[in-house]
Amino acid sequence: MTTALIPPCDETRAVAPAPASQTYDPRGTLLATILGSSLAFVVGSIINVALPAMQTEFGVGPTGAQWIVNAYLLPLGALVLIGGALGDVTGRKRIFEGGLLLFAASCLLCAVAWNFPVLMLARALEGVAAAMIAPTSLAIIADAFTGPERGKAIGTWAAIGAAAGAVAPVLGGLIVDFAGWRWAFVAVTPVALYALWTARHAVRESRAPRDECAPLDWSGAALIMCALLALIWALIALPDQGATPATLAALTVGIVLLLAFFAVEYSKGDNAMTPLRLFAKSSFLGLSLLTFFLYAALGGLLVLLPYVLIQGLGYSATAAGAALLPFPLLLGVLSRAIGGTLATRLGTRTILTAGSVLVAAGFGLFTRMPDADVNYWRDVLPALVVLAVGMAASVAPLTTAVLLSAGPRYSGVASGVNNAIARIAGLVATALLGIVLLGDAGTLVAGLTQAAWVGLGLSLVSAASAWLLLKTDAQEAR
């Protein structure tokens, strides 16, 4: 998944110098930001393997399983832009530390949740906390380091975050199998508290110059949050309840609120959290469409595959986590070589198109999975490998292309918008998994193959978006 969540301000240009008397520790700063930003990866990975156990304990069924995931993704996707802007205005260290404290408290609340509504509240608070931590962590690094050291720090930040996301499913599976899913949340809490303690002593406060950052767009944030809530509730309820008056009303309200969000953002111009003029550029529009469809396909698979392995094929949580391990490992190892070197040689448009086609090929391999006698080495691993290669060809060039397509003035906000689109894509994909999750254990594998066909189609739409709408590197340079 995307790792660099840059807040809505160009952090390489808009970092207000800290007072000379304010001391800080660069190594401690890097450690605190790495630990803090890794929490979102770790918790997401743990949830993927713990989902069946949590669903069983609360007796909530497939719809409840979807909400366990989406209660976290909803506030994260809707508030990540406002979280970055809040740090720019009020102080990044302050928002980062507040996010870490809220994250630790919400993890403990998840661990002791005595009923499903309490768990939903705790998961939503985790999402709010992640929306405070993710954008400010990179902004803090941009303030603490300059020149070549900044590039090294960001590379370390991204690499360790990817490694944490790779190891988390296996460790989470071990905890779920031997101690229970509640202890997985307990295990995350000390990491958040240690990151908070380190940040308190090592990170210096910084803000963006007020003349280079837009006012906080609270109305836009509220509208997109309510619109997503109504739409996601309707999408989750439709497979279970059908087209009832309630689901149709929720869909209508969600669409109306979404249109109101676009109207408000249009009226605010450059002061909006999502400046709509960005989408007037064909390259940025193409990259946004690519991001949405590609991450929707991938986000749905990363939730559905471990669920099917555990519920449909009898894997333990540990085995399911280990089964997923090749994907993040290969993605982390190959991203720099494939996404960097080949993108330079072939061009961004070509490599993004080819990467999306490779992702489609990976989903194509999943469509061939048999309904019975599934063999991991024959039916699952090859598809994961092809998916990892395709995503490795897409992730790094995508970030660079977003920055180039927006231009220097809008590079920060464009990166933030693109990352928010990726989060929302995963949110929508999870909401649509009810068609598969409502099946019994005997049809889950067949449901996975059907979902793979959808993923294949979405990946091809991503490839078409890149090829038809992106400019060549020479055109972009001009």
Short mmCIF file of C-alpha atoms in Angstrom, two decimals:
data_model
loop_
_atom_site.label_atom_id
_atom_site.label_comp_id
_atom_site.label_asym_id
_atom_site.label_seq_id
_atom_site.Cartn_x
_atom_site.Cartn_y
_atom_site.Cartn_z
CA MET A 1 0.00 0.00 0.00
CA THR A 2 1.02 3.62 -0.25
CA THR A 3 3.48 4.54 2.47
CA ALA A 4 4.16 8.24 2.09
CA LEU A 5 1.23 10.24 3.44
CA ILE A 6 2.33 13.82 2.82
CA PRO A 7 0.00 16.40 4.41
CA PRO A 8 -1.67 19.20 2.43
CA CYS A 9 1.33 21.49 2.26
CA ASP A 10 4.61 21.16 0.39
CA GLU A 11 6.75 20.16 3.33
CA THR A 12 10.04 20.60 1.48
CA ARG A 13 9.25 24.30 1.10
CA ALA A 14 6.84 25.16 3.89
CA VAL A 15 8.68 24.20 7.05
CA ALA A 16 8.89 27.05 9.51
CA PRO A 17 12.30 27.03 11.22
CA ALA A 18 12.23 25.99 14.85
CA PRO A 19 13.50 28.50 17.41
CA ALA A 20 17.25 28.37 17.85
CA SER A 21 16.85 27.54 21.53
CA GLN A 22 14.73 24.48 20.78
CA THR A 23 16.88 21.37 20.78
CA TYR A 24 16.00 18.03 19.23
CA ASP A 25 17.49 14.63 18.54
CA PRO A 26 17.44 13.61 14.84
CA ARG A 27 17.83 9.91 15.60
CA GLY A 28 15.11 10.02 18.20
CA THR A 29 12.90 11.95 15.81
CA LEU A 30 13.34 9.29 13.13
CA LEU A 31 12.66 6.51 15.65
CA ALA A 32 9.48 8.17 16.95
CA THR A 33 8.07 8.83 13.48
CA ILE A 34 8.89 5.32 12.26
CA LEU A 35 7.24 3.71 15.28
CA GLY A 36 4.22 6.00 15.07
CA SER A 37 3.55 5.64 11.35
CA SER A 38 4.11 1.87 11.49
CA LEU A 39 1.20 1.49 13.90
CA ALA A 40 -1.34 1.90 11.10
CA PHE A 41 0.30 -0.87 9.05
CA VAL A 42 0.59 -3.18 12.03
CA VAL A 43 -2.99 -2.80 13.24
CA GLY A 44 -4.37 -3.21 9.73
CA SER A 45 -2.36 -6.38 9.17
CA ILE A 46 -3.36 -7.83 12.54
CA ILE A 47 -7.04 -7.17 11.87
CA ASN A 48 -6.88 -9.08 8.59
CA VAL A 49 -5.87 -12.30 10.35
CA ALA A 50 -7.88 -11.67 13.55
CA LEU A 51 -11.14 -10.85 11.77
CA PRO A 52 -12.73 -14.34 11.90
CA ALA A 53 -11.97 -14.68 15.64
CA MET A 54 -13.41 -11.24 16.40
CA GLN A 55 -16.50 -11.95 14.31
CA THR A 56 -17.08 -15.24 16.11
CA GLU A 57 -16.67 -13.80 19.61
CA PHE A 58 -19.17 -11.00 19.06
CA GLY A 59 -21.49 -13.13 16.90
CA VAL A 60 -21.95 -10.34 14.37
CA GLY A 61 -21.86 -12.18 11.03
CA PRO A 62 -20.29 -11.00 7.78
CA THR A 63 -21.75 -7.49 8.00
CA GLY A 64 -20.13 -7.02 11.38
CA ALA A 65 -16.83 -8.27 10.00
CA GLN A 66 -16.95 -5.57 7.33
CA TRP A 67 -17.62 -2.89 9.94
CA ILE A 68 -14.67 -4.05 12.06
CA VAL A 69 -12.46 -3.08 9.12
CA ASN A 70 -14.35 -0.04 7.89
CA ALA A 71 -14.91 1.59 11.28
CA TYR A 72 -11.15 2.25 11.17
CA LEU A 73 -10.78 3.08 7.47
CA LEU A 74 -13.71 5.54 7.40
CA PRO A 75 -12.28 8.25 9.69
CA LEU A 76 -8.76 7.60 8.41
CA GLY A 77 -9.72 8.14 4.77
CA ALA A 78 -11.97 11.12 5.49
CA LEU A 79 -9.74 12.95 7.99
CA VAL A 80 -6.17 12.30 6.85
CA LEU A 81 -6.06 15.60 4.91
CA ILE A 82 -7.47 17.67 7.75
CA GLY A 83 -5.06 15.91 10.12
CA GLY A 84 -2.09 17.07 8.10
CA ALA A 85 -3.44 20.61 7.82
CA LEU A 86 -4.13 20.71 11.55
CA GLY A 87 -0.50 19.85 12.23
CA ASP A 88 0.66 22.58 9.83
CA VAL A 89 -1.41 25.22 11.65
CA THR A 90 -1.30 24.22 15.33
CA GLY A 91 2.00 22.33 15.51
CA ARG A 92 3.02 18.98 14.06
CA LYS A 93 4.60 17.66 17.23
CA ARG A 94 1.45 18.47 19.18
CA ILE A 95 -0.84 16.67 16.73
CA PHE A 96 1.56 13.73 16.39
CA GLU A 97 1.75 13.24 20.17
CA GLY A 98 -2.01 13.64 20.53
CA GLY A 99 -2.53 11.00 17.87
CA LEU A 100 -0.17 8.57 19.60
CA LEU A 101 -1.92 9.04 22.94
CA LEU A 102 -5.34 8.53 21.35
CA PHE A 103 -4.06 5.48 19.47
CA ALA A 104 -2.77 3.84 22.64
CA ALA A 105 -6.03 4.54 24.49
CA SER A 106 -8.18 3.23 21.61
CA CYS A 107 -6.10 0.03 21.36
CA LEU A 108 -6.68 -0.61 25.05
CA LEU A 109 -10.40 0.05 24.54
CA CYS A 110 -10.40 -2.51 21.69
CA ALA A 111 -8.70 -5.01 23.99
CA VAL A 112 -11.34 -4.67 26.73
CA ALA A 113 -14.37 -4.06 24.46
CA TRP A 114 -17.31 -5.76 26.23
CA ASN A 115 -19.71 -5.49 23.31
CA PHE A 116 -19.71 -4.76 19.60
CA PRO A 117 -20.69 -1.05 19.79
CA VAL A 118 -17.75 -0.39 22.12
CA LEU A 119 -15.43 -2.15 19.67
CA MET A 120 -16.78 0.01 16.84
CA LEU A 121 -16.16 3.16 18.89
CA ALA A 122 -12.62 2.04 19.67
CA ARG A 123 -11.88 1.22 16.03
CA ALA A 124 -13.21 4.61 14.92
CA LEU A 125 -10.97 6.35 17.47
CA GLU A 126 -8.03 4.36 16.09
CA GLY A 127 -8.85 5.72 12.65
CA VAL A 128 -8.97 9.30 13.94
CA ALA A 129 -5.63 8.78 15.68
CA ALA A 130 -4.05 7.34 12.51
CA ALA A 131 -5.29 10.38 10.56
CA MET A 132 -3.35 12.55 13.03
CA ILE A 133 -0.20 10.41 13.03
CA ALA A 134 0.30 9.47 9.37
CA PRO A 135 0.58 12.91 7.71
CA THR A 136 2.44 14.63 10.55
CA SER A 137 5.09 11.91 10.84
CA LEU A 138 6.52 12.67 7.40
CA ALA A 139 6.21 16.42 7.94
CA ILE A 140 8.26 16.08 11.15
CA ILE A 141 10.98 14.24 9.22
CA ALA A 142 10.98 16.99 6.58
CA ASP A 143 11.57 19.56 9.33
CA ALA A 144 14.26 17.56 11.12
CA PHE A 145 16.43 16.72 8.11
CA THR A 146 17.73 18.66 5.11
CA GLY A 147 19.49 17.81 1.85
CA PRO A 148 20.68 14.24 1.31
CA GLU A 149 19.97 13.35 4.94
CA ARG A 150 16.29 14.01 4.37
CA GLY A 151 16.19 11.53 1.49
CA LYS A 152 17.94 8.89 3.58
CA ALA A 153 15.58 9.48 6.50
CA ILE A 154 12.47 9.19 4.32
CA GLY A 155 13.86 6.04 2.71
CA THR A 156 14.49 4.50 6.13
CA TRP A 157 11.03 5.57 7.29
CA ALA A 158 9.37 3.93 4.29
CA ALA A 159 11.49 0.76 4.34
CA ILE A 160 10.95 0.01 8.03
CA GLY A 161 7.25 0.78 7.73
CA ALA A 162 6.98 -1.73 4.89
CA ALA A 163 8.92 -4.31 6.92
CA ALA A 164 6.59 -3.80 9.89
CA GLY A 165 3.60 -4.37 7.63
CA ALA A 166 5.21 -7.58 6.38
CA VAL A 167 6.01 -9.07 9.78
CA ALA A 168 2.78 -7.99 11.48
CA PRO A 169 0.46 -10.66 9.96
CA VAL A 170 2.66 -13.49 11.22
CA LEU A 171 3.18 -12.02 14.69
CA GLY A 172 -0.50 -11.09 14.85
CA GLY A 173 -1.47 -14.60 13.85
CA LEU A 174 0.73 -16.09 16.58
CA ILE A 175 -0.84 -13.82 19.19
CA VAL A 176 -4.38 -14.60 17.98
CA ASP A 177 -3.74 -18.37 17.99
CA PHE A 178 -1.97 -18.61 21.34
CA ALA A 179 -3.35 -15.72 23.40
CA GLY A 180 -6.44 -14.36 21.66
CA TRP A 181 -7.13 -11.37 19.45
CA ARG A 182 -7.49 -8.98 22.40
CA TRP A 183 -3.84 -9.43 23.27
CA ALA A 184 -2.86 -8.32 19.78
CA PHE A 185 -4.20 -4.85 20.64
CA VAL A 186 -2.50 -4.96 24.03
CA ALA A 187 0.81 -5.73 22.33
CA VAL A 188 0.55 -2.62 20.14
CA THR A 189 -0.09 -0.24 23.07
CA PRO A 190 3.47 -0.15 24.54
CA VAL A 191 4.84 0.65 21.07
CA ALA A 192 2.55 3.68 20.83
CA LEU A 193 3.46 4.83 24.33
CA TYR A 194 7.20 4.41 23.69
CA ALA A 195 6.86 6.41 20.46
CA LEU A 196 5.04 9.10 22.47
CA TRP A 197 7.80 9.20 25.10
CA THR A 198 10.49 9.39 22.41
CA ALA A 199 8.67 12.14 20.53
CA ARG A 200 8.26 14.14 23.73
CA HIS A 201 12.04 14.23 24.25
CA ALA A 202 13.41 14.15 20.70
CA VAL A 203 11.03 15.97 18.32
CA ARG A 204 11.00 19.74 17.98
CA GLU A 205 7.82 21.64 17.25
CA SER A 206 7.28 23.01 13.75
CA ARG A 207 4.53 24.70 11.78
CA ALA A 208 4.04 25.75 8.20
CA PRO A 209 4.11 29.47 7.35
CA ARG A 210 0.53 30.68 7.51
CA ASP A 211 0.75 32.42 4.15
CA GLU A 212 1.53 29.08 2.42
CA CYS A 213 -1.21 26.92 3.94
CA ALA A 214 -4.95 27.14 3.45
CA PRO A 215 -7.35 27.59 6.38
CA LEU A 216 -8.67 24.42 7.98
CA ASP A 217 -11.51 23.05 5.86
CA TRP A 218 -13.77 21.70 8.60
CA SER A 219 -16.92 21.90 6.48
CA GLY A 220 -15.33 19.82 3.73
CA ALA A 221 -14.10 17.24 6.24
CA ALA A 222 -17.54 16.96 7.86
CA LEU A 223 -19.32 16.58 4.52
CA ILE A 224 -17.01 13.88 3.16
CA MET A 225 -17.16 11.97 6.47
CA CYS A 226 -20.97 11.96 6.53
CA ALA A 227 -21.19 11.16 2.81
CA LEU A 228 -18.84 8.18 3.16
CA LEU A 229 -20.66 6.95 6.26
CA ALA A 230 -24.03 6.94 4.47
CA LEU A 231 -22.66 5.38 1.28
CA ILE A 232 -20.62 2.70 3.06
CA TRP A 233 -23.54 1.75 5.32
CA ALA A 234 -25.75 1.35 2.25
CA LEU A 235 -23.17 -0.71 0.35
CA ILE A 236 -22.70 -3.03 3.33
CA ALA A 237 -26.44 -3.37 3.94
CA LEU A 238 -27.49 -3.99 0.32
CA PRO A 239 -26.28 -7.63 0.00
CA ASP A 240 -27.88 -8.55 3.33
CA GLN A 241 -31.09 -6.49 3.37
CA GLY A 242 -31.67 -5.76 -0.30
CA ALA A 243 -33.04 -2.52 -1.73
CA THR A 244 -35.08 -1.55 1.32
CA PRO A 245 -36.28 2.03 1.89
CA ALA A 246 -33.53 2.46 4.49
CA THR A 247 -30.69 1.40 2.18
CA LEU A 248 -32.04 3.45 -0.73
CA ALA A 249 -32.42 6.47 1.56
CA ALA A 250 -28.84 6.05 2.77
CA LEU A 251 -27.58 5.86 -0.81
CA THR A 252 -29.54 9.00 -1.71
CA VAL A 253 -28.30 10.92 1.33
CA GLY A 254 -24.72 9.82 0.64
CA ILE A 255 -24.86 10.98 -2.99
CA VAL A 256 -26.42 14.32 -2.01
CA LEU A 257 -23.76 14.92 0.65
CA LEU A 258 -21.02 13.96 -1.80
CA LEU A 259 -22.34 16.49 -4.32
CA ALA A 260 -22.49 19.07 -1.53
CA PHE A 261 -18.85 18.29 -0.69
CA PHE A 262 -17.80 18.94 -4.28
CA ALA A 263 -19.82 22.18 -4.34
CA VAL A 264 -18.17 23.41 -1.14
CA GLU A 265 -14.70 22.45 -2.35
CA TYR A 266 -15.31 24.22 -5.67
CA SER A 267 -16.44 27.40 -3.91
CA LYS A 268 -13.32 27.45 -1.71
CA GLY A 269 -10.90 27.14 -4.61
CA ASP A 270 -7.31 26.79 -3.41
CA ASN A 271 -8.45 27.01 0.24
CA ALA A 272 -10.27 23.66 -0.04
CA MET A 273 -8.85 20.47 1.42
CA THR A 274 -9.32 18.98 -2.07
CA PRO A 275 -8.76 21.71 -4.69
CA LEU A 276 -10.85 20.56 -7.62
CA ARG A 277 -8.68 22.39 -10.15
CA LEU A 278 -6.16 19.58 -9.71
CA PHE A 279 -8.53 17.20 -11.49
CA ALA A 280 -8.68 19.50 -14.53
CA LYS A 281 -5.20 18.22 -15.41
CA SER A 282 -5.52 14.99 -17.38
CA SER A 283 -2.44 13.43 -15.79
CA PHE A 284 -3.64 14.02 -12.23
CA LEU A 285 -7.11 12.76 -13.14
CA GLY A 286 -5.60 9.63 -14.69
CA LEU A 287 -3.39 9.03 -11.64
CA SER A 288 -6.38 9.48 -9.32
CA LEU A 289 -8.46 6.97 -11.29
CA LEU A 290 -5.54 4.54 -11.39
CA THR A 291 -5.07 4.87 -7.63
CA PHE A 292 -8.74 4.36 -6.83
CA PHE A 293 -9.32 1.29 -8.97
CA LEU A 294 -5.94 -0.34 -8.27
CA TYR A 295 -6.16 0.08 -4.50
CA ALA A 296 -9.82 -0.92 -4.45
CA ALA A 297 -8.84 -4.20 -6.12
CA LEU A 298 -5.89 -4.77 -3.81
CA GLY A 299 -7.64 -3.59 -0.63
CA GLY A 300 -10.49 -6.02 -1.13
CA LEU A 301 -8.10 -8.92 -1.69
CA LEU A 302 -5.99 -8.22 1.41
CA VAL A 303 -9.11 -8.42 3.57
CA LEU A 304 -10.80 -11.29 1.74
CA LEU A 305 -7.87 -13.69 1.19
CA PRO A 306 -6.93 -14.30 4.87
CA TYR A 307 -10.64 -14.56 5.73
CA VAL A 308 -11.11 -17.26 3.10
CA LEU A 309 -7.94 -19.07 4.16
CA ILE A 310 -9.16 -19.23 7.78
CA GLN A 311 -12.91 -19.67 7.36
CA GLY A 312 -13.02 -21.58 4.08
CA LEU A 313 -9.79 -23.61 4.08
CA GLY A 314 -9.21 -24.16 7.79
CA TYR A 315 -5.92 -22.26 8.14
CA SER A 316 -4.88 -21.03 11.56
CA ALA A 317 -4.36 -17.28 12.00
CA THR A 318 -0.60 -17.85 12.07
CA ALA A 319 -0.66 -19.90 8.88
CA ALA A 320 -2.82 -17.29 7.13
CA GLY A 321 -0.39 -14.54 8.14
CA ALA A 322 2.55 -16.59 6.87
CA ALA A 323 0.69 -17.29 3.62
CA LEU A 324 0.42 -13.55 2.95
CA LEU A 325 4.05 -12.83 3.84
CA PRO A 326 5.54 -13.15 0.31
CA PHE A 327 3.43 -10.25 -0.96
CA PRO A 328 4.73 -7.44 1.30
CA LEU A 329 8.27 -8.87 1.32
CA LEU A 330 8.52 -8.89 -2.47
CA LEU A 331 6.80 -5.52 -2.70
CA GLY A 332 9.35 -3.97 -0.35
CA VAL A 333 12.37 -5.59 -2.00
CA LEU A 334 11.36 -4.93 -5.60
CA SER A 335 9.81 -1.45 -5.33
CA ARG A 336 13.13 0.38 -5.50
CA ALA A 337 14.57 -1.70 -8.36
CA ILE A 338 11.49 -2.10 -10.54
CA GLY A 339 9.62 1.08 -9.67
CA GLY A 340 12.75 3.25 -9.72
CA THR A 341 15.13 1.87 -12.35
CA LEU A 342 12.57 0.70 -14.90
CA ALA A 343 10.47 3.82 -14.51
CA THR A 344 13.51 5.89 -15.45
CA ARG A 345 14.22 3.77 -18.52
CA LEU A 346 10.69 3.15 -19.78
CA GLY A 347 8.90 6.25 -18.60
CA THR A 348 6.23 6.73 -15.93
CA ARG A 349 3.26 6.23 -18.25
CA THR A 350 4.60 2.92 -19.57
CA ILE A 351 5.65 1.48 -16.21
CA LEU A 352 2.35 2.39 -14.50
CA THR A 353 0.38 0.82 -17.33
CA ALA A 354 2.54 -2.32 -17.27
CA GLY A 355 2.33 -2.53 -13.47
CA SER A 356 -1.48 -2.40 -13.56
CA VAL A 357 -1.55 -5.08 -16.27
CA LEU A 358 0.67 -7.30 -14.11
CA VAL A 359 -1.69 -6.80 -11.17
CA ALA A 360 -4.54 -7.85 -13.46
CA ALA A 361 -2.53 -10.97 -14.39
CA GLY A 362 -2.15 -11.79 -10.68
CA PHE A 363 -5.90 -11.56 -10.21
CA GLY A 364 -6.27 -13.71 -13.31
CA LEU A 365 -4.31 -16.46 -11.58
CA PHE A 366 -6.67 -16.24 -8.60
CA THR A 367 -9.66 -16.77 -10.90
CA ARG A 368 -8.27 -20.26 -11.67
CA MET A 369 -8.38 -21.37 -8.04
CA PRO A 370 -10.37 -24.64 -7.74
CA ASP A 371 -13.37 -24.90 -5.44
CA ALA A 372 -11.83 -27.91 -3.68
CA ASP A 373 -8.33 -29.25 -2.97
CA VAL A 374 -6.73 -25.82 -2.98
CA ASN A 375 -2.94 -26.07 -2.91
CA TYR A 376 -1.13 -22.99 -1.58
CA TRP A 377 2.04 -23.47 -3.65
CA ARG A 378 0.09 -24.00 -6.86
CA ASP A 379 -3.01 -21.83 -6.45
CA VAL A 380 -2.11 -18.95 -4.10
CA LEU A 381 1.63 -18.23 -4.07
CA PRO A 382 2.11 -17.66 -7.84
CA ALA A 383 -0.74 -15.16 -7.87
CA LEU A 384 0.70 -13.29 -4.87
CA VAL A 385 4.12 -13.12 -6.54
CA VAL A 386 2.71 -11.64 -9.76
CA LEU A 387 0.61 -9.17 -7.75
CA ALA A 388 3.69 -8.09 -5.78
CA VAL A 389 5.72 -7.51 -8.96
CA GLY A 390 2.90 -5.47 -10.47
CA MET A 391 2.46 -3.32 -7.36
CA ALA A 392 6.24 -2.87 -7.07
CA ALA A 393 6.19 -1.43 -10.58
CA SER A 394 3.39 0.96 -9.59
CA VAL A 395 3.98 2.31 -6.07
CA ALA A 396 7.18 4.38 -6.45
CA PRO A 397 6.43 5.83 -9.92
CA LEU A 398 2.91 6.71 -8.78
CA THR A 399 4.19 8.96 -5.98
CA THR A 400 6.63 10.71 -8.31
CA ALA A 401 4.04 11.12 -11.05
CA VAL A 402 1.52 12.68 -8.66
CA LEU A 403 4.05 15.30 -7.59
CA LEU A 404 5.02 16.11 -11.20
CA SER A 405 1.44 16.28 -12.43
CA ALA A 406 0.43 18.81 -9.78
CA GLY A 407 3.44 21.11 -10.09
CA PRO A 408 5.51 22.60 -7.25
CA ARG A 409 2.69 24.74 -5.84
CA TYR A 410 0.27 21.85 -5.32
CA SER A 411 2.69 18.95 -4.80
CA GLY A 412 1.96 18.53 -1.09
CA VAL A 413 -1.82 18.68 -1.31
CA ALA A 414 -1.81 16.48 -4.43
CA SER A 415 0.12 13.77 -2.62
CA GLY A 416 -2.26 13.99 0.32
CA VAL A 417 -5.33 13.79 -1.92
CA ASN A 418 -3.89 10.79 -3.75
CA ASN A 419 -3.27 8.96 -0.48
CA ALA A 420 -6.76 9.78 0.76
CA ILE A 421 -8.14 8.33 -2.50
CA ALA A 422 -6.18 5.11 -1.83
CA ARG A 423 -7.67 4.85 1.69
CA ILE A 424 -11.20 5.49 0.45
CA ALA A 425 -10.75 2.90 -2.29
CA GLY A 426 -9.97 0.25 0.33
CA LEU A 427 -12.99 1.42 2.33
CA VAL A 428 -15.35 1.01 -0.63
CA ALA A 429 -13.86 -2.37 -1.57
CA THR A 430 -14.37 -3.73 1.93
CA ALA A 431 -17.95 -2.49 1.93
CA LEU A 432 -18.64 -4.48 -1.25
CA LEU A 433 -17.25 -7.76 0.11
CA GLY A 434 -20.60 -8.68 1.67
CA ILE A 435 -21.59 -10.62 -1.45
CA VAL A 436 -18.70 -13.02 -0.78
CA LEU A 437 -18.71 -12.99 3.02
CA LEU A 438 -22.40 -13.87 3.22
CA GLY A 439 -21.67 -17.25 1.66
CA ASP A 440 -21.02 -20.33 3.80
CA ALA A 441 -17.58 -21.93 4.13
CA GLY A 442 -18.20 -24.15 1.12
CA THR A 443 -18.73 -21.21 -1.24
CA LEU A 444 -16.09 -18.82 0.10
CA VAL A 445 -13.42 -20.05 -2.31
CA ALA A 446 -15.82 -19.69 -5.24
CA GLY A 447 -16.61 -16.19 -3.97
CA LEU A 448 -12.90 -15.38 -3.90
CA THR A 449 -12.55 -16.36 -7.57
CA GLN A 450 -15.55 -14.18 -8.45
CA ALA A 451 -14.02 -11.27 -6.53
CA ALA A 452 -10.76 -11.92 -8.41
CA TRP A 453 -12.59 -11.35 -11.70
CA VAL A 454 -13.73 -7.98 -10.36
CA GLY A 455 -10.16 -7.20 -9.27
CA LEU A 456 -8.91 -8.12 -12.71
CA GLY A 457 -11.38 -5.73 -14.33
CA LEU A 458 -10.53 -2.90 -11.93
CA SER A 459 -6.81 -3.37 -12.62
CA LEU A 460 -7.38 -3.16 -16.35
CA VAL A 461 -9.36 0.05 -15.84
CA SER A 462 -6.33 1.36 -13.92
CA ALA A 463 -4.07 0.45 -16.83
CA ALA A 464 -6.39 2.20 -19.28
CA SER A 465 -6.46 5.32 -17.07
CA ALA A 466 -2.67 5.47 -17.06
CA TRP A 467 -2.26 4.88 -20.80
CA LEU A 468 -5.02 7.20 -22.00
CA LEU A 469 -4.76 10.12 -19.57
CA LEU A 470 -1.13 10.33 -18.47
CA LYS A 471 1.32 12.41 -20.45
CA THR A 472 4.69 11.05 -21.42
CA ASP A 473 7.65 12.17 -19.30
CA ALA A 474 8.78 14.54 -22.04
CA GLN A 475 5.33 16.14 -22.23
CA GLU A 476 5.17 16.46 -18.44
CA ALA A 477 8.58 18.12 -18.35
CA ARG A 478 7.46 20.69 -20.94
#
